XYZ file of C-alpha atoms in Angstrom:
724
model
C 44.926 121.440 66.909
C 47.425 123.670 65.176
C 50.301 125.383 66.948
C 49.483 128.984 66.141
C 46.768 130.660 64.110
C 47.595 133.991 62.469
C 45.332 136.882 63.343
C 42.531 137.488 60.872
C 41.574 133.926 60.145
C 37.912 133.283 60.369
C 36.416 131.053 63.002
C 35.255 128.807 60.180
C 38.823 128.253 58.980
C 39.917 127.685 62.569
C 37.249 125.041 63.057
C 38.240 123.316 59.807
C 41.910 123.376 60.832
C 41.085 121.911 64.226
C 39.094 119.145 62.612
C 41.931 118.265 60.260
C 44.400 118.229 63.152
C 42.200 115.816 65.060
C 42.542 113.410 62.140
C 46.143 114.079 61.127
C 47.839 114.174 64.535
C 46.988 110.563 65.464
C 47.924 109.385 61.960
C 51.305 111.115 62.093
C 51.916 109.850 65.642
C 51.121 106.281 64.590
C 53.436 106.625 61.593
C 56.277 107.817 63.815
C 55.689 105.001 66.311
C 55.771 102.459 63.480
C 59.046 103.945 62.224
C 60.547 103.904 65.733
C 59.447 100.304 66.224
C 60.985 99.277 62.905
C 64.296 100.901 63.823
C 64.535 99.376 67.303
C 63.674 95.957 65.898
C 66.441 96.344 63.297
C 69.060 97.663 65.688
C 68.175 96.080 69.055
C 66.408 92.787 68.364
C 67.367 91.484 64.915
C 69.483 88.287 65.154
C 69.780 88.757 68.905
C 70.159 85.008 69.459
C 73.538 85.105 67.683
C 74.650 88.754 67.602
C 76.633 89.482 69.694
C 78.184 85.993 69.785
C 79.143 85.944 73.461
C 78.709 87.389 76.935
C 81.092 89.907 78.493
C 82.687 88.555 81.659
C 81.466 91.249 84.073
C 77.927 91.255 82.703
C 77.852 87.467 82.795
C 77.614 87.748 86.581
C 73.975 88.760 86.050
C 73.369 85.438 84.338
C 75.031 83.429 87.104
C 72.939 85.197 89.729
C 69.831 84.685 87.587
C 70.467 80.934 87.758
C 70.724 81.227 91.542
C 67.445 83.150 91.629
C 65.794 80.266 89.790
C 67.142 78.002 92.534
C 65.382 80.124 95.157
C 68.241 82.414 96.237
C 66.545 85.828 96.219
C 68.299 89.082 97.139
C 67.621 92.809 96.867
C 71.283 93.497 96.059
C 73.803 91.017 94.660
C 77.067 91.972 96.318
C 79.321 88.985 95.667
C 80.338 89.434 92.019
C 81.517 92.270 89.771
C 81.614 94.917 92.546
C 77.943 94.415 93.421
C 74.895 94.786 91.189
C 71.319 95.986 91.421
C 68.692 93.253 91.010
C 66.178 94.387 88.367
C 68.144 93.116 85.363
C 69.017 89.908 87.217
C 65.379 89.040 87.896
C 64.474 89.915 84.305
C 67.257 87.601 83.103
C 65.994 84.893 85.442
C 62.541 85.135 83.865
C 63.984 84.962 80.345
C 66.176 82.014 81.356
C 63.176 80.222 82.830
C 61.361 80.578 79.506
C 64.259 80.089 77.070
C 66.921 78.236 79.036
C 70.484 79.539 79.595
C 71.376 80.966 76.198
C 72.657 84.055 74.449
C 69.086 85.056 73.613
C 67.832 84.670 77.180
C 70.726 86.746 78.484
C 70.596 89.570 75.929
C 66.823 89.851 75.468
C 65.793 91.705 78.689
C 68.276 94.618 78.317
C 67.541 94.846 74.586
C 63.800 95.036 75.249
C 64.436 97.651 77.950
C 66.415 99.751 75.470
C 63.695 99.392 72.839
C 61.054 100.317 75.399
C 63.089 103.345 76.468
C 62.875 104.734 72.923
C 59.075 104.557 72.968
C 58.956 105.925 76.530
C 61.090 108.908 75.478
C 58.739 109.531 72.546
C 55.756 109.514 74.912
C 57.551 111.802 77.352
C 58.421 114.226 74.547
C 54.773 114.365 73.467
C 53.667 115.111 77.020
C 56.308 117.773 77.634
C 55.972 119.653 74.359
C 52.515 118.703 73.095
C 50.768 121.589 74.843
C 51.506 125.196 75.725
C 53.173 125.552 79.121
C 51.158 128.630 80.086
C 47.690 128.209 78.605
C 47.563 124.449 78.269
C 46.458 124.764 74.626
C 47.532 121.799 72.491
C 50.622 122.244 70.329
C 50.711 118.797 68.750
C 53.141 119.563 65.944
C 55.761 120.860 68.323
C 55.293 117.753 70.454
C 55.524 115.398 67.485
C 58.625 117.122 66.124
C 60.554 117.240 69.408
C 59.484 113.750 70.493
C 59.923 112.200 67.052
C 63.369 113.648 66.436
C 64.573 112.939 69.990
C 63.328 109.350 70.059
C 64.524 108.836 66.488
C 68.080 109.911 67.309
C 67.998 107.616 70.337
C 66.631 104.671 68.340
C 69.305 105.041 65.654
C 72.215 105.753 68.013
C 75.062 103.329 67.354
C 76.226 103.738 70.950
C 72.788 102.863 72.333
C 72.704 99.886 69.965
C 75.984 98.594 71.419
C 74.714 99.031 74.973
C 71.346 97.442 74.189
C 72.918 94.339 72.665
C 75.697 94.072 75.245
C 73.489 92.747 78.026
C 74.094 95.718 80.346
C 71.765 96.183 83.291
C 72.124 99.949 82.776
C 69.574 99.768 79.932
C 66.782 99.657 82.496
C 67.706 103.103 83.861
C 66.565 105.287 80.905
C 63.394 103.216 80.520
C 62.286 103.528 84.148
C 63.386 107.164 84.433
C 61.505 108.218 81.285
C 58.385 106.366 82.443
C 58.549 107.974 85.875
C 58.880 111.488 84.438
C 56.145 110.886 81.865
C 53.708 109.567 84.467
C 54.580 112.388 86.845
C 54.071 115.081 84.196
C 50.833 113.563 82.930
C 49.349 112.958 86.375
C 50.301 116.148 88.187
C 47.515 118.252 86.665
C 49.726 121.256 85.997
C 47.162 123.007 83.797
C 43.565 124.041 84.400
C 42.383 121.534 81.832
C 43.699 118.442 83.564
C 43.077 117.375 87.124
C 45.615 115.450 89.128
C 45.537 111.682 88.774
C 46.340 110.104 92.110
C 46.784 106.666 90.584
C 49.133 108.151 88.010
C 51.166 109.878 90.709
C 51.405 106.608 92.605
C 52.660 104.836 89.470
C 55.185 107.622 88.889
C 56.406 107.211 92.455
C 56.636 103.440 92.018
C 58.818 103.917 88.935
C 60.969 106.434 90.804
C 61.479 103.944 93.631
C 62.263 101.218 91.120
C 65.155 103.294 89.750
C 67.401 102.272 92.647
C 67.128 98.668 91.458
C 68.573 99.450 88.001
C 72.107 100.902 87.947
C 74.396 102.921 90.240
C 73.913 106.350 88.514
C 70.199 106.066 89.341
C 71.170 107.096 92.877
C 71.375 110.641 91.500
C 67.769 110.567 90.214
C 66.265 111.801 93.525
C 68.288 114.999 93.077
C 66.739 115.396 89.625
C 63.208 115.218 91.046
C 64.123 117.465 93.976
C 65.810 120.180 91.922
C 63.054 120.224 89.335
C 60.440 120.570 92.066
C 62.368 123.347 93.796
C 62.732 125.205 90.493
C 58.998 126.012 90.644
C 59.570 127.872 93.922
C 62.030 130.411 92.503
C 61.781 133.226 93.430
C 60.574 132.172 96.843
C 57.708 134.334 98.042
C 53.963 134.374 98.555
C 53.317 132.663 95.221
C 55.767 129.909 96.078
C 54.207 129.447 99.523
C 50.762 129.167 97.986
C 52.058 126.632 95.491
C 53.588 124.532 98.278
C 50.294 124.559 100.153
C 48.372 123.495 97.063
C 50.801 120.892 95.727
C 52.230 119.159 98.790
C 49.635 116.326 98.858
C 50.655 115.301 95.334
C 54.349 115.554 96.138
C 53.774 113.645 99.359
C 52.054 110.774 97.555
C 54.808 110.588 94.934
C 57.586 110.553 97.560
C 55.743 108.113 99.833
C 55.200 105.526 97.110
C 58.766 105.959 95.838
C 60.093 105.449 99.362
C 57.896 102.404 99.884
C 59.121 100.742 96.683
C 62.753 101.634 97.411
C 62.536 100.606 101.085
C 63.945 97.053 100.689
C 67.145 98.132 98.945
C 67.512 101.227 101.146
C 67.207 99.025 104.228
C 69.826 96.691 102.799
C 72.261 99.570 102.251
C 71.659 100.901 105.764
C 72.563 97.476 107.130
C 75.452 97.012 104.655
C 76.932 100.478 104.006
C 80.142 99.008 102.563
C 78.152 97.513 99.692
C 76.660 100.926 98.945
C 80.067 102.620 98.692
C 82.199 99.750 97.365
C 81.915 100.462 93.634
C 82.076 104.215 94.200
C 85.398 103.802 95.985
C 86.722 101.702 93.100
C 86.176 104.535 90.608
C 86.657 107.541 92.877
C 88.309 110.619 91.393
C 90.775 110.485 94.281
C 92.450 107.550 92.491
C 93.770 109.912 89.813
C 97.380 110.329 90.926
C 98.222 112.739 88.094
C 95.839 115.532 89.078
C 94.348 117.134 92.177
C 90.698 116.348 92.836
C 89.409 119.533 91.200
C 91.688 119.047 88.204
C 90.471 115.479 87.731
C 86.859 116.654 87.867
C 87.429 119.466 85.367
C 89.216 117.049 83.044
C 86.139 114.811 83.166
C 83.856 117.773 82.497
C 85.777 118.487 79.297
C 85.716 114.812 78.256
C 81.964 114.551 78.711
C 81.203 117.829 76.978
C 83.241 116.660 73.992
C 81.085 113.540 73.787
C 78.391 115.756 72.261
C 79.720 115.838 68.726
C 83.517 115.589 69.043
C 84.892 112.425 70.697
C 83.208 109.399 72.241
C 83.924 106.333 74.319
C 86.784 104.275 72.790
C 85.694 101.106 74.636
C 84.400 98.688 71.997
C 82.101 97.033 74.512
C 80.152 100.296 74.659
C 80.665 102.051 71.348
C 81.837 101.800 67.752
C 85.154 103.363 66.720
C 85.047 106.028 69.427
C 82.064 107.790 67.851
C 80.622 110.658 69.925
C 77.184 110.324 71.472
C 75.867 112.758 68.857
C 77.020 113.233 65.288
C 78.245 116.729 64.362
C 74.897 117.787 62.887
C 72.998 116.318 65.854
C 75.373 118.157 68.190
C 74.648 121.409 66.357
C 70.942 121.089 67.101
C 71.702 119.823 70.617
C 73.630 122.960 71.517
C 70.904 125.057 69.892
C 68.406 123.233 72.106
C 70.558 123.863 75.175
C 70.796 127.554 74.316
C 67.055 127.957 73.779
C 66.322 126.018 76.962
C 68.550 128.353 78.940
C 66.787 131.315 77.332
C 63.376 129.937 78.323
C 64.460 128.539 81.675
C 62.051 130.425 83.928
C 58.817 130.382 81.937
C 59.051 126.982 80.225
C 59.205 124.022 82.671
C 59.782 121.351 79.956
C 62.929 123.131 78.809
C 64.035 123.521 82.413
C 63.446 119.831 83.102
C 65.690 118.729 80.236
C 68.560 120.922 81.420
C 68.303 119.740 85.026
C 67.996 116.137 83.844
C 71.077 116.452 81.656
C 73.187 118.144 84.328
C 72.271 115.860 87.223
C 72.617 112.581 85.324
C 75.980 113.587 83.837
C 77.391 113.964 87.348
C 77.884 110.214 88.032
C 80.220 110.042 85.046
C 81.989 113.313 85.774
C 82.660 112.209 89.359
C 84.181 108.868 88.289
C 87.801 108.104 87.495
C 88.127 106.897 83.905
C 91.781 105.826 84.262
C 92.751 107.889 81.244
C 90.455 105.937 78.917
C 88.247 108.856 77.904
C 84.505 109.222 78.495
C 82.462 106.211 79.573
C 79.240 105.837 77.563
C 77.676 103.457 80.069
C 77.849 105.939 82.941
C 75.962 108.650 81.025
C 73.130 106.390 79.902
C 70.798 108.112 82.366
C 71.486 111.503 80.765
C 71.238 110.306 77.154
C 67.421 110.684 76.755
C 67.616 114.328 77.830
C 70.370 114.936 75.279
C 68.318 113.351 72.499
C 65.218 115.384 73.363
C 67.343 118.532 73.359
C 68.277 117.680 69.770
C 64.550 117.672 69.008
C 64.152 121.001 70.792
C 66.993 122.405 68.716
C 65.381 121.236 65.472
C 62.026 122.776 66.412
C 63.419 126.065 67.661
C 65.750 126.407 64.682
C 62.835 125.893 62.313
C 60.837 128.541 64.163
C 63.685 131.023 64.017
C 64.214 130.442 60.321
C 60.564 130.641 59.389
C 59.409 133.191 61.919
C 56.127 131.550 62.731
C 54.933 128.054 61.928
C 51.287 127.605 61.075
C 50.024 124.169 60.118
C 46.548 124.800 58.827
C 46.305 122.335 55.998
C 46.804 118.678 55.357
C 49.786 119.204 53.071
C 51.893 121.004 55.673
C 50.986 118.479 58.357
C 51.789 115.571 56.079
C 55.162 117.131 55.289
C 56.054 117.295 58.995
C 55.014 113.704 59.586
C 56.783 112.489 56.458
C 60.014 114.338 57.241
C 60.211 113.063 60.820
C 59.320 109.502 59.789
C 61.836 109.473 56.929
C 64.482 110.930 59.228
C 63.937 108.116 61.735
C 64.068 105.406 59.069
C 67.136 106.884 57.363
C 69.004 107.127 60.665
C 67.975 103.574 61.494
C 69.295 102.248 58.186
C 72.628 103.996 58.774
C 72.875 102.498 62.271
C 71.995 99.060 60.914
C 74.671 99.304 58.201
C 77.275 100.495 60.694
C 76.585 97.701 63.144
C 75.976 94.732 60.869
C 78.180 95.653 57.898
C 81.113 97.455 59.526
C 81.250 95.843 62.980
C 79.814 92.322 62.914
C 82.356 89.755 61.748
C 85.499 91.750 62.524
C 88.119 90.361 64.954
C 87.342 93.165 67.404
C 83.666 92.189 67.293
C 84.450 88.666 68.460
C 87.006 89.896 70.994
C 84.674 92.480 72.558
C 81.922 89.891 73.051
C 84.196 87.150 74.463
C 82.830 84.992 71.642
C 85.410 82.266 72.184
C 84.130 81.609 75.706
C 80.560 81.173 74.465
C 81.870 78.839 71.759
C 83.734 76.801 74.377
C 80.587 76.504 76.498
C 78.605 75.352 73.454
C 81.230 72.763 72.488
C 81.567 71.389 76.013
C 77.786 71.250 76.425
C 77.771 68.862 73.461
C 80.471 66.573 74.883
C 79.344 63.083 75.997
C 79.297 62.499 79.749
C 79.879 58.753 79.769
C 82.918 58.870 82.074
C 84.057 61.179 84.901
C 85.878 64.051 83.233
C 87.168 67.497 84.112
C 87.335 70.348 81.600
C 90.090 72.964 81.782
C 89.710 76.170 79.778
C 92.989 78.143 79.849
C 92.187 81.803 79.222
C 94.716 84.606 79.060
C 92.199 87.364 79.882
C 90.786 86.218 83.226
C 90.721 83.558 85.918
C 87.130 82.362 85.717
C 84.427 83.735 83.429
C 80.849 84.494 84.481
C 79.566 84.221 80.923
C 80.896 80.668 80.696
C 79.421 79.779 84.081
C 76.006 80.924 82.847
C 76.109 79.172 79.471
C 77.807 75.902 80.438
C 75.237 73.305 81.473
C 77.259 70.086 81.218
C 77.538 67.571 84.038
C 81.343 67.413 84.146
C 83.160 70.074 86.210
C 84.578 72.852 84.016
C 87.085 75.495 85.111
C 88.227 78.652 83.339
C 91.788 79.249 84.559
C 94.186 82.073 83.801
C 96.574 80.544 81.298
C 99.633 82.384 82.629
C 98.722 82.627 86.302
C 101.522 82.659 88.845
C 100.698 79.256 90.338
C 99.357 77.419 87.310
C 100.733 73.935 88.176
C 99.425 74.095 91.743
C 96.072 75.433 90.549
C 95.554 72.597 88.057
C 96.726 69.992 90.556
C 94.319 71.391 93.158
C 91.382 71.299 90.718
C 92.025 67.686 89.771
C 92.676 66.572 93.349
C 89.350 68.067 94.487
C 87.449 65.571 92.318
C 86.992 62.118 93.795
C 87.298 60.347 90.464
C 88.765 61.649 87.207
C 89.116 59.298 84.260
C 90.050 61.993 81.748
C 91.026 65.642 81.580
C 89.949 67.652 78.539
C 91.824 70.861 77.777
C 90.638 73.635 75.472
C 93.336 74.853 73.085
C 92.398 78.037 71.210
C 93.070 78.263 67.484
C 95.977 80.480 66.484
C 93.809 82.952 64.540
C 92.197 84.131 67.779
C 94.873 86.765 68.259
C 92.919 88.762 70.841
C 93.038 85.958 73.411
C 96.810 86.012 73.646
C 98.779 82.875 74.279
C 99.404 80.652 77.259
C 97.211 77.573 76.857
C 100.308 75.666 75.729
C 101.491 75.730 79.352
C 98.419 73.835 80.522
C 98.787 71.382 77.638
C 102.466 70.915 78.515
C 101.636 70.102 82.142
C 99.040 67.517 81.114
C 101.512 65.974 78.678
C 104.038 65.760 81.504
C 101.733 64.258 84.124
C 99.201 62.417 81.948
C 98.752 60.382 78.759
C 97.549 62.064 75.582
C 94.587 60.301 73.898
C 93.577 62.582 71.026
C 91.991 65.870 69.956
C 88.755 67.203 68.496
C 88.812 70.217 66.168
C 86.089 72.891 66.362
C 85.556 76.359 64.890
C 87.346 78.395 67.557
C 89.228 75.690 69.412
C 90.529 72.179 69.839
C 89.787 69.882 72.770
C 92.722 67.680 73.845
C 91.970 64.636 75.990
C 94.381 63.220 78.584
C 94.041 60.207 80.861
C 96.040 58.452 83.595
C 96.850 61.802 85.200
C 99.340 61.417 88.058
C 98.514 63.211 91.304
C 100.977 61.379 93.552
C 103.685 64.069 93.347
C 103.706 67.894 93.275
C 103.181 69.476 89.880
C 105.940 71.748 88.603
C 107.396 72.776 85.279
C 110.941 72.197 86.473
C 112.976 69.272 87.796
C 115.197 71.339 90.087
C 116.070 74.898 90.996
C 119.433 76.466 90.397
C 121.250 79.699 91.167
C 121.141 82.470 91.907
C 120.031 82.509 95.524
C 119.797 85.950 97.084
C 119.341 87.046 100.704
C 117.845 90.540 100.890
C 118.091 93.002 103.747
C 114.313 93.494 103.734
C 113.564 90.099 105.284
C 112.918 88.093 102.118
C 115.151 85.557 100.351
C 115.243 84.081 96.856
C 116.168 80.401 97.277
C 116.530 79.449 93.610
C 115.268 79.825 90.050
C 114.524 77.807 86.922
C 113.811 78.855 83.325
C 112.012 76.866 80.664
C 109.749 76.731 77.634
C 106.618 74.584 77.568
C 107.346 71.356 79.464
C 111.105 71.703 78.954
C 113.413 73.178 81.558
C 116.278 75.044 79.938
C 119.612 73.815 81.224
C 121.504 76.244 83.423
C 124.498 77.452 81.445
C 126.395 80.713 80.868
C 123.996 81.630 78.065
C 120.485 80.320 77.387
C 119.340 80.278 73.777
C 115.593 80.886 73.553
C 115.464 79.871 69.884
C 112.749 81.302 67.631
C 110.213 81.265 70.478
C 110.146 84.553 72.360
C 108.259 83.208 75.344
C 109.597 81.456 78.419
C 108.675 80.833 82.024
C 110.679 81.519 85.130
C 110.068 79.725 88.426
C 111.292 81.138 91.741
C 111.265 79.881 95.312
C 111.019 82.445 98.112
C 111.119 82.551 101.884
C 110.265 85.344 104.318
C 111.616 86.073 107.784
C 109.406 86.176 110.911
C 107.728 89.511 111.560
C 107.826 90.720 107.971
C 105.235 93.468 107.421
C 106.282 94.612 103.940
C 104.394 93.914 100.721
C 107.070 93.134 98.167
C 106.911 93.246 94.381
C 109.492 92.236 91.823
C 110.690 93.750 88.585
C 112.035 91.504 85.806
C 114.122 93.494 83.341
C 115.996 92.827 80.124
C 119.184 94.785 79.481
C 121.075 94.811 76.207
C 124.813 94.313 75.774
C 125.413 97.989 76.513
C 123.514 97.827 79.807
C 120.454 99.737 78.634
C 117.018 98.600 79.775
C 114.841 97.372 76.884
C 111.967 95.565 78.626
C 110.445 95.507 82.095
C 107.651 93.623 83.838
C 106.608 94.401 87.421
C 104.599 91.906 89.486
C 103.302 91.875 93.061
C 104.562 88.798 94.924
C 101.648 86.496 95.805
C 101.468 82.974 97.193
C 98.996 80.319 95.893
C 96.297 81.821 98.152
C 96.901 85.269 96.597
C 98.316 86.550 99.880
C 100.994 89.230 99.804
C 104.392 88.749 101.418
C 103.409 90.329 104.746
C 100.896 87.475 105.186
C 103.127 84.591 104.101
C 103.938 81.911 106.691
C 107.456 82.790 107.910
C 110.348 80.529 106.930
C 108.058 78.460 104.671
C 109.043 78.148 100.973
C 106.686 79.810 98.499
C 106.970 79.144 94.782
C 105.977 81.541 92.018
C 105.859 81.079 88.257
C 105.860 83.891 85.711
C 105.393 83.696 81.966
C 107.487 86.147 80.007
C 106.840 87.256 76.444
C 109.643 89.205 74.805
C 108.296 91.997 72.561
C 108.371 91.049 68.866
C 110.100 94.309 67.946
C 113.084 93.558 70.212
C 116.197 93.101 68.086
C 117.996 89.714 68.128
C 121.041 89.652 70.343
C 122.369 88.949 73.814
C 120.509 90.203 76.870
C 120.743 90.036 80.644
C 117.669 89.113 82.667
C 117.860 91.054 85.937
C 115.725 91.012 89.071
C 114.880 93.819 91.488
C 112.745 93.260 94.606
C 111.124 96.371 96.080
C 108.558 97.617 98.589
C 105.268 97.819 96.690
C 104.011 100.841 98.640
C 107.169 102.973 98.807
C 108.859 101.640 95.621
C 112.084 101.434 97.646
C 114.225 98.461 96.489
C 115.689 95.985 98.946
C 119.368 95.078 98.467
C 121.370 91.860 98.650
C 123.179 91.319 101.937
C 126.927 91.608 101.554
C 126.654 92.982 98.025
C 124.413 95.947 98.843
C 123.040 96.286 95.336
C 119.384 95.962 94.348
C 119.909 94.160 91.025
C 120.640 90.450 90.685
C 121.403 88.812 87.328
C 119.194 85.750 86.780
C 120.326 84.619 83.323
C 122.020 85.558 80.068
C 119.632 85.112 77.149
C 120.230 84.778 73.427
C 117.228 86.111 71.494
C 116.885 85.110 67.837
């Protein structure tokens, strides 16, 4: 049926218009769905087996747990890795892995399908919310198609949503389940005289609502969305509200009961393990912002997340492209128009009210989180994004009404124009998103870096290695110690270890790995190609250690890396970079002593002399041996500083003192030597010349330095360096 019929039209014309609408509305809806499907296939699913080319470390934990699920280890909350994760995405990944094997496609497919499904669910929800008059229940199909088509189209073609969909994030399940729950609830409630309540539909809506807690942390705010929207029907509270409560409570009771039943397993888990419920929240609490009071930090976040609508977006390239805002400037214009009209129609128009409550409640998880000065976080607002996109559709519709006065679609031409415009808009936006992602992003160095592509390449190469003799693979990696994405993708028989290439106790770590294997005939070390600038350096230290304690056999060259093979590895003596330690030795008044130091490059220890020439290489390592006194309860850190010939500080690196077990100094065994190794990289813009390398040891909590006994100064000179 048409939206409005001007007075004076004959009943015959009205009947003809209604008949045409009955034919045109389904055709236009099908056309829009086809356009939406084409866009999500282009942006979410096209070349998904190879784009992106890797798995982000944190998200890779889902894959590792999916492998454990396939081995029979089932949980309602996976607390061990990556600050704890909800299980829905993990079980979906397990199913995909069962069907496709551990692969990039199996890992990325479930979240991508969830994101694609969310677009269609938002379209359906928009049709339900705006496809009929809120007061009379009369159909208003063209309003519904416009709002739903524009909103879902903007969502389908969003470059930010494309990044999130392809990134393997479990958060993609949140907008899908939330949109389905709201759509089922709206459709089944029977809020008009023409539609009776559907008890099965309400039960399904409740099941989806309960399932939300299994998706992503911000879903914990969804109950407040349902509660506030329900309470909004009781304002002002009086006899009408009391009558409504009496009439509607059975439906609300069924919805809440089913939601509680579905959510019961994870709620029970959190009751028994409250630390797991709060752990991630404590990690990103606003109280961690040391620069602002709590209210100031919150208000700063409010500004950041309001600017995301048309001004500035998330700069994190795992979540977004080039810091683009969630909405383009023209989309933001209609969004704010939609917000304004929704506020104007707050009391009498429940669909408008729902979108505002949805937007406000689901923005709160992001606004209450500490972003560490990195700007807005697109992942944390994913639950609010569908409401924002539908508000764009509302803005388009309401703007058109204001400009035209009244919209009357009484003929096929006008209806076809609406359908054609919305469909063309969706396709045009989709083409722009496709060009941005595949032409401007794919293939750039940042594209490979953001996806940890080199780790996936290493897993692929090592999976292809023959397993004819007992071997151990070492993958030095500057960005992390261990990598969940590698653990998911690597399926070889030989043990493989991703180790931090410049970790404090690298020699002891490698020695421990090799000693833990009963038989090792060869050690194969990954050496990244020099063009992979985003990885940083450091693998040469692992290679140097193997050259020192083993026999080099040869290398294999691959696209991203080389694999060096060593044999006859000696494990009969402790592994170190240095032959001996030299001065200075320093006894501090804080109960800690420096027993000696050594400097070197690669497998070469630089001879102790008045001045050490680093040569053209601007990297070196420094080994130190420490000892603590009994009863020490201080956590110490050290500061390594370069000073120029005039005494001015030009470079500084601060490090918490840790032993090989990653224990801080207050937990070290007293009077037992502890060795540390640090890799220093002098900035490339530092001018050639002579520099002093100085050491300061200080209390990590109070920042108060400890001083040398008898000298009573905090600084000790470790070496004089000549930088070329």
